[in-house]
């Protein structure tokens, strides 16, 4: 049985807590957060604390803080012999304890949307083999997928995620706006969006590139540019079509 | 019982044929194509013809040709009193018969990937109400979702689809390349890609925009730009971050 303490009460902390709470071989002994209000949702299910002095002994301290707060919070944990791991994609492996680790679930979390952790890849890194095994155990308790990922690799994953998640979401927004302007229900595109994502997991997206730019259909490209009223959308259409055409 | 003839043997024709073949109230009387080789996969299940003179009478002639070939093929169908519909997103409602229609399934089709039509929206348009009802029947035999969409609306859907499908797929390619360069398995991003698409169908993507640009995190943006070696990726990162930051 692994005893863990979660530090933080944001999206990642919330979803991880829910997953660990259901896991068989894990006990979340405490959840820490500076603000008592944010701890409310946890307080029915485990002990909550607002002071780091009240932290109990545990096998893993999981720091689920914002990127720029991870280090300073981890440093304040008063157990320097215990495994301290953070959940951030862009923060390197820290050196705040004798045993340090990273436990980075690669997914986009919204507070209200429930998450099935079983398919979420968890990227692991640790200062020593024993700590790595503990993190692997912890990951295995909630997900089928874990990977040994170095700090450098994690940085590149984080960067790639900006393209496939944040930028992709922005393109969905453009699609939604085009639909709204033309009084077409955006939902007509849902199946296409989901299939495009699914397909990219079955075949390399290099092989499945379609559309006017990929087939060199300048007539359609010109027609689309004429249809686009928003200069921002025109700019994006032009740049991405160019890049697709020349790859 | 609806008797239809499919003209074409490409991706859309193939997938529609498979769906109609299983449908209860539809019979695909013939499949036409100029090339006999392309007709092989159909020939075990229905009559195939390589000459338009051999076309039989049917309730609907479904022209599944490439955008720039749709019109000329439809014009050659020797039944001027019958409903002739095409399956193209960018071709307007034609005027090649007494009864004309559009039957546009909005999805990305690859020849080898099987398709579940039941969730695919089918965009319908017709020259008259009776023809519209026939197309609605036809759509209903394979899909739960059909929409009355004008030529103008369909053009805007087609444009929006370039953003949410073709451009999105290109961003997946960028993600894949970043992973390859850094020796990280691209599959680690699959769950994120699928969840990003799924989430956009639950909430407006306006509300779920995350990432460094959305939260004005210039430090991470600068770091990412430094990480990116490929000038093309830098250019895309810069443009999309700018646009996200100013929306």
XYZ file of C-alpha atoms in Angstrom:
494
model
C 0.000 0.000 0.000
C 1.374 3.385 -1.052
C 0.688 6.359 1.183
C 0.726 9.612 -0.710
C 0.163 13.275 0.050
C -1.172 15.582 -2.659
C -0.064 19.213 -2.584
C -2.391 21.466 -4.531
C -6.118 21.644 -5.164
C -6.339 22.655 -8.834
C -7.422 20.652 -11.882
C -4.615 18.127 -11.870
C -4.772 17.622 -8.097
C -8.528 17.129 -8.253
C -8.472 14.588 -11.050
C -5.530 12.683 -9.606
C -7.166 12.601 -6.196
C -10.340 11.133 -7.654
C -8.355 8.496 -9.502
C -6.175 7.549 -6.524
C -9.182 7.506 -4.251
C -10.597 4.658 -6.336
C -7.251 2.871 -6.723
C -6.751 -0.255 -4.653
C -3.181 0.011 -3.524
C -2.997 3.741 -2.813
C -4.099 5.833 0.141
C -4.204 9.584 -0.158
C -3.277 10.405 3.427
C -3.630 14.186 3.087
C -4.311 16.970 0.637
C -2.494 20.231 1.293
C -3.398 23.659 -0.001
C -2.876 27.199 1.295
C -6.517 28.079 0.816
C -9.034 26.248 2.964
C -11.886 26.948 0.530
C -10.180 25.059 -2.264
C -9.828 22.048 0.039
C -13.562 21.705 0.669
C -14.201 19.147 -2.097
C -11.455 16.914 -0.654
C -12.337 17.257 3.015
C -15.135 14.716 2.962
C -12.863 11.997 1.720
C -9.493 12.582 3.376
C -7.565 14.802 5.759
C -6.864 18.281 4.479
C -4.230 20.707 5.769
C -3.398 24.351 5.117
C 0.009 24.337 6.748
C 3.075 22.428 5.567
C 4.023 21.856 9.201
C 1.085 19.504 9.483
C 2.235 17.201 6.696
C 2.433 13.579 7.736
C 4.974 11.011 6.647
C 4.189 9.415 3.318
C 5.847 7.428 0.530
C 5.290 10.091 -2.096
C 4.590 13.810 -1.948
C 2.919 14.776 -5.182
C 3.292 18.480 -5.950
C 0.437 19.505 -8.278
C 1.139 23.216 -8.497
C 1.396 25.704 -11.346
C 4.673 25.471 -13.250
C 6.226 28.524 -11.674
C 5.181 27.528 -8.149
C 6.294 23.883 -8.249
C 9.844 24.401 -7.131
C 9.245 26.773 -4.248
C 6.438 24.608 -2.889
C 8.473 21.399 -3.216
C 11.375 23.029 -1.375
C 9.175 23.755 1.607
C 8.166 20.138 2.203
C 9.803 19.305 5.541
C 10.843 15.741 4.656
C 14.190 15.690 2.921
C 14.495 11.902 2.798
C 11.155 11.271 1.147
C 10.245 10.999 -2.523
C 8.967 14.330 -3.776
C 7.508 14.297 -7.286
C 5.823 17.002 -9.332
C 3.223 16.731 -12.098
C 4.419 19.455 -14.455
C 5.339 18.966 -18.102
C 7.775 21.832 -18.299
C 9.562 21.755 -14.936
C 12.782 19.707 -14.810
C 13.508 16.969 -12.321
C 14.052 18.874 -9.082
C 16.728 18.504 -6.454
C 14.776 19.307 -3.320
C 15.030 15.999 -1.467
C 17.180 12.887 -1.380
C 14.638 11.327 -3.748
C 13.031 13.330 -6.518
C 10.631 12.484 -9.271
C 8.261 13.593 -11.995
C 4.773 12.186 -12.431
C 3.342 13.946 -15.484
C -0.037 12.801 -16.790
C -0.184 14.035 -20.374
C -3.755 15.189 -20.795
C -5.833 18.360 -20.897
C -7.864 18.694 -17.708
C -10.961 20.798 -17.142
C -12.362 20.931 -13.675
C -15.886 19.896 -14.643
C -15.117 17.221 -17.234
C -14.604 13.770 -15.664
C -11.478 11.916 -16.732
C -10.839 8.243 -17.385
C -7.242 7.897 -16.274
C -6.852 4.340 -17.510
C -5.848 5.492 -21.012
C -3.862 8.560 -19.990
C -0.114 8.192 -20.490
C 1.896 9.089 -17.414
C 5.441 10.277 -18.037
C 7.803 9.282 -15.251
C 11.283 10.362 -14.241
C 13.157 9.835 -11.004
C 16.504 10.529 -9.378
C 17.070 6.837 -8.608
C 15.819 3.437 -9.630
C 13.931 2.732 -6.421
C 12.011 6.002 -6.659
C 11.280 5.241 -10.296
C 9.724 1.930 -9.298
C 7.558 3.593 -6.692
C 6.300 6.093 -9.268
C 5.714 3.278 -11.724
C 3.613 1.497 -9.101
C 1.697 4.668 -8.425
C 1.085 5.240 -12.143
C 0.057 1.621 -12.609
C -2.609 1.999 -9.963
C -4.579 4.430 -12.138
C -3.360 4.047 -15.732
C -2.359 1.299 -18.151
C 0.236 3.499 -19.768
C 3.409 4.835 -18.284
C 6.634 5.896 -19.950
C 10.135 6.642 -18.753
C 10.718 10.142 -20.065
C 13.717 12.374 -19.421
C 13.422 16.078 -18.643
C 14.532 16.932 -22.183
C 12.040 14.541 -23.737
C 9.266 15.858 -21.532
C 10.044 19.381 -22.669
C 9.618 18.304 -26.272
C 6.382 16.479 -25.479
C 5.094 19.601 -23.824
C 5.971 21.582 -26.935
C 4.368 19.021 -29.259
C 1.267 19.149 -27.053
C 0.920 22.868 -27.759
C 0.585 22.013 -31.443
C -1.742 19.031 -31.165
C -3.900 20.404 -28.356
C -3.761 24.187 -27.872
C -3.314 25.128 -31.527
C -5.746 22.474 -32.666
C -8.313 23.844 -30.256
C -7.753 27.272 -31.762
C -8.493 25.855 -35.240
C -11.720 24.414 -33.837
C -12.586 27.936 -32.675
C -11.993 29.257 -36.176
C -14.235 26.500 -37.528
C -16.898 27.377 -34.998
C -16.772 31.051 -35.933
C -17.052 30.326 -39.637
C -20.117 28.210 -38.873
C -21.669 30.910 -36.693
C -21.109 33.583 -39.326
C -22.857 31.409 -41.874
C -25.615 30.150 -39.590
C -24.598 26.519 -39.807
C -24.637 24.345 -36.676
C -21.027 23.726 -35.612
C -22.089 20.256 -34.441
C -22.122 19.123 -38.067
C -18.317 19.137 -37.798
C -18.057 17.085 -34.591
C -17.816 13.700 -36.295
C -15.119 15.033 -38.599
C -13.065 16.456 -35.735
C -13.214 13.232 -33.765
C -12.463 11.068 -36.783
C -9.496 13.238 -37.770
C -8.010 12.746 -34.306
C -8.796 9.052 -34.208
C -7.345 8.460 -37.654
C -4.067 10.106 -36.662
C -3.743 7.462 -33.949
C -4.128 4.663 -36.500
C -1.916 5.940 -39.282
C 0.808 8.520 -39.331
C -0.805 11.924 -40.017
C 1.787 12.315 -42.760
C -0.047 9.642 -44.706
C -3.543 10.948 -44.172
C -3.077 14.603 -45.129
C -5.963 15.617 -47.380
C -7.549 18.890 -48.492
C -7.016 21.473 -51.218
C -3.440 22.378 -50.230
C -2.330 18.742 -50.155
C -3.707 18.065 -53.624
C -2.501 21.377 -55.054
C -6.044 22.554 -55.784
C -5.354 26.275 -56.191
C -8.866 26.981 -57.447
C -10.428 25.873 -54.177
C -7.743 27.657 -52.147
C -8.502 30.939 -53.951
C -12.208 30.421 -53.468
C -11.728 29.778 -49.742
C -9.580 32.882 -49.330
C -12.298 34.909 -50.996
C -14.921 33.419 -48.688
C -12.902 34.277 -45.575
C -13.819 37.723 -44.321
C -11.721 37.721 -41.149
C -8.133 38.812 -42.015
C -6.764 36.682 -39.146
C -8.346 33.548 -40.603
C -7.040 34.476 -44.063
C -3.533 34.766 -42.685
C -3.723 31.372 -40.985
C -5.269 29.753 -44.053
C -2.519 31.127 -46.276
C 0.360 30.125 -44.023
C -0.838 26.603 -43.291
C -1.770 25.939 -46.926
C 1.694 27.060 -48.009
C 3.347 24.787 -45.481
C 1.191 21.811 -46.399
C 1.843 22.369 -50.102
C 5.615 22.471 -49.639
C 5.943 19.455 -47.325
C -37.645 0.522 -51.365
C -35.296 3.046 -52.963
C -33.401 1.989 -56.062
C -30.183 3.899 -56.488
C -27.266 3.957 -58.896
C -23.834 5.019 -57.701
C -21.565 6.741 -60.202
C -17.918 6.585 -59.172
C -15.669 4.067 -57.459
C -13.479 6.215 -55.211
C -13.445 6.578 -51.435
C -16.856 8.160 -51.035
C -18.491 5.765 -53.514
C -16.929 2.775 -51.776
C -17.975 3.767 -48.271
C -21.479 4.794 -49.344
C -21.909 1.556 -51.246
C -20.941 -0.487 -48.198
C -23.387 1.453 -46.046
C -26.291 1.250 -48.529
C -25.593 -2.410 -49.117
C -26.398 -3.049 -45.464
C -29.363 -0.660 -45.373
C -32.795 -2.226 -45.329
C -34.800 0.022 -47.596
C -32.194 0.697 -50.284
C -31.022 -1.298 -53.262
C -27.908 -0.288 -55.137
C -28.987 -1.391 -58.587
C -25.699 -0.516 -60.320
C -22.307 1.030 -59.817
C -20.903 2.909 -62.793
C -17.271 3.775 -63.436
C -15.207 4.329 -66.570
C -12.486 1.974 -65.401
C -13.425 -1.677 -65.056
C -10.578 -2.363 -62.627
C -11.946 0.074 -60.090
C -15.303 -1.699 -60.254
C -13.919 -5.069 -59.185
C -14.641 -4.660 -55.453
C -18.290 -3.876 -56.265
C -18.867 -6.543 -58.869
C -19.452 -9.372 -56.403
C -22.311 -7.553 -54.766
C -24.122 -5.695 -57.543
C -24.187 -4.986 -61.260
C -21.338 -2.829 -62.507
C -21.206 -0.890 -65.771
C -18.531 1.053 -67.636
C -20.835 2.808 -70.070
C -23.452 5.398 -69.207
C -25.672 3.957 -71.935
C -26.147 0.893 -69.782
C -27.561 2.796 -66.822
C -30.895 1.457 -65.617
C -33.817 3.435 -64.282
C -33.498 4.315 -60.616
C -34.925 6.686 -58.026
C -31.614 8.397 -57.356
C -28.375 8.700 -59.304
C -25.631 9.453 -56.832
C -22.637 11.105 -58.467
C -19.567 10.435 -56.288
C -16.919 12.021 -58.468
C -14.087 14.461 -57.841
C -15.247 18.066 -57.457
C -14.176 19.166 -60.907
C -15.674 16.104 -62.604
C -19.073 16.109 -60.881
C -20.862 18.399 -63.278
C -19.702 16.895 -66.546
C -20.475 13.382 -65.333
C -23.915 14.356 -64.023
C -24.742 16.000 -67.347
C -24.102 12.771 -69.179
C -26.651 10.737 -67.237
C -29.302 9.933 -69.839
C -32.336 10.352 -67.556
C -33.463 13.943 -67.431
C -36.557 13.305 -65.316
C -34.782 11.478 -62.541
C -33.247 12.764 -59.327
C -29.532 13.299 -59.807
C -27.590 14.126 -56.654
C -23.889 14.633 -56.033
C -21.832 14.089 -52.883
C -19.464 17.034 -53.087
C -19.021 19.714 -50.431
C -17.929 22.443 -52.771
C -20.064 21.926 -55.875
C -23.342 23.890 -55.966
C -26.752 22.358 -56.542
C -26.656 21.443 -60.221
C -29.229 21.950 -62.921
C -28.704 18.837 -65.006
C -32.087 17.176 -64.627
C -35.649 18.020 -63.718
C -34.774 16.995 -60.169
C -31.405 17.802 -58.648
C -29.908 17.259 -55.261
C -26.889 17.209 -53.006
C -26.080 14.354 -50.645
C -22.901 15.407 -48.849
C -21.638 13.194 -46.017
C -19.327 15.413 -43.988
C -16.467 13.135 -43.048
C -12.887 12.335 -44.023
C -12.719 9.025 -45.839
C -9.689 6.805 -46.351
C -10.113 3.791 -48.514
C -8.801 1.298 -45.954
C -10.385 2.695 -42.783
C -13.918 1.349 -42.208
C -16.574 3.947 -41.469
C -19.560 3.901 -39.136
C -22.055 6.020 -41.067
C -24.613 6.140 -38.286
C -22.983 9.206 -36.677
C -21.918 10.951 -39.874
C -23.929 14.079 -40.640
C -25.320 14.140 -44.154
C -25.946 17.582 -45.625
C -28.902 17.608 -48.001
C -30.162 20.043 -50.597
C -32.674 19.556 -53.399
C -34.365 21.438 -56.182
C -37.846 20.515 -54.895
C -39.533 19.269 -51.766
C -40.249 15.783 -53.087
C -36.634 15.242 -54.065
C -35.589 16.520 -50.659
C -37.761 13.906 -48.978
C -36.261 11.155 -51.097
C -32.750 12.239 -50.123
C -33.828 12.464 -46.502
C -35.076 8.889 -46.707
C -31.864 7.804 -48.312
C -29.791 9.559 -45.635
C -31.967 8.114 -42.894
C -31.253 4.599 -44.120
C -27.579 4.900 -43.153
C -27.236 7.799 -40.684
C -29.052 9.262 -37.708
C -28.052 12.780 -38.659
C -29.124 14.758 -41.659
C -29.327 18.503 -42.167
C -30.934 20.764 -44.741
C -27.989 22.834 -45.931
C -27.980 25.384 -48.734
C -25.187 25.640 -51.290
C -23.829 28.729 -49.530
C -23.907 27.047 -46.138
C -22.251 23.951 -47.531
C -19.466 26.078 -48.954
C -18.815 27.525 -45.514
C -18.908 24.073 -43.916
C -16.379 22.898 -46.444
C -14.159 25.834 -45.572
C -14.543 25.261 -41.826
C -13.668 21.607 -42.428
C -10.314 22.640 -43.874
C -9.501 24.262 -40.528
C -10.784 21.531 -38.220
C -9.604 18.584 -40.319
C -6.873 19.347 -42.874
C -5.056 22.009 -40.853
C -5.516 20.081 -37.633
C -4.003 17.031 -39.282
C -1.067 19.181 -40.295
C -0.560 20.209 -36.660
C -0.570 16.520 -35.735
C 2.214 16.058 -38.274
C 4.208 18.826 -36.632
C 3.648 17.146 -33.263
C 4.787 13.849 -34.690
C 7.945 15.373 -36.129
C 8.839 17.072 -32.860
C 8.450 13.703 -31.141
C 10.566 11.922 -33.739
C 13.339 14.509 -33.493
C 13.416 14.034 -29.741
C 12.991 10.258 -29.743
C 9.702 10.287 -27.886
C 6.900 7.936 -28.990
C 4.211 10.028 -30.708
C 1.600 7.678 -29.238
C 2.027 9.420 -25.882
C 0.018 12.265 -27.448
C -2.871 10.159 -28.770
C -5.049 10.462 -25.669
C -4.533 14.214 -25.665
C -5.482 14.585 -29.332
C -8.643 12.539 -28.919
C -9.645 14.305 -25.713
C -9.072 17.739 -27.274
C -11.448 16.832 -30.102
C -13.997 15.237 -27.795
C -13.963 18.181 -25.419
C -14.675 20.605 -28.258
C -17.888 18.681 -28.893
C -18.987 19.118 -25.287
C -18.104 22.741 -24.728
C -17.424 25.566 -27.123
C -13.689 25.515 -27.953
C -13.720 29.216 -27.066
C -14.195 28.202 -23.451
C -11.588 25.476 -23.343
C -8.623 27.280 -24.854
C -5.559 26.541 -22.730
C -1.798 26.731 -23.194
C 0.952 29.319 -22.827
C -0.487 31.808 -25.350
C -3.933 31.734 -23.740
C -2.541 32.449 -20.281
C -0.021 35.028 -21.529
C 2.933 32.945 -20.393
C 5.667 34.640 -22.437
C 8.437 32.756 -20.649
C 7.184 29.396 -21.890
C 6.513 30.809 -25.366
C 10.109 32.044 -25.613
C 11.397 28.729 -24.354
C 9.323 26.834 -26.929
C 10.544 29.061 -29.758
C 14.094 28.355 -28.715
C 13.419 24.621 -28.649
C 11.971 24.672 -32.169
C 14.709 24.095 -34.719
C 12.505 23.949 -37.828
C 11.860 27.523 -39.090
C 8.477 26.463 -40.507
C 7.325 25.266 -37.081
C 8.631 28.472 -35.488
C 6.600 30.531 -37.939
C 3.418 28.582 -37.208
C 4.012 28.693 -33.464
C 4.512 32.445 -33.561
C 1.471 33.191 -35.710
C -0.969 30.964 -33.821
C 0.290 32.130 -30.423
C -0.184 35.736 -31.485
C -3.709 35.050 -32.675
C -4.645 33.132 -29.530
C -3.212 35.889 -27.328
C -5.208 38.603 -29.065
C -8.568 36.809 -29.180
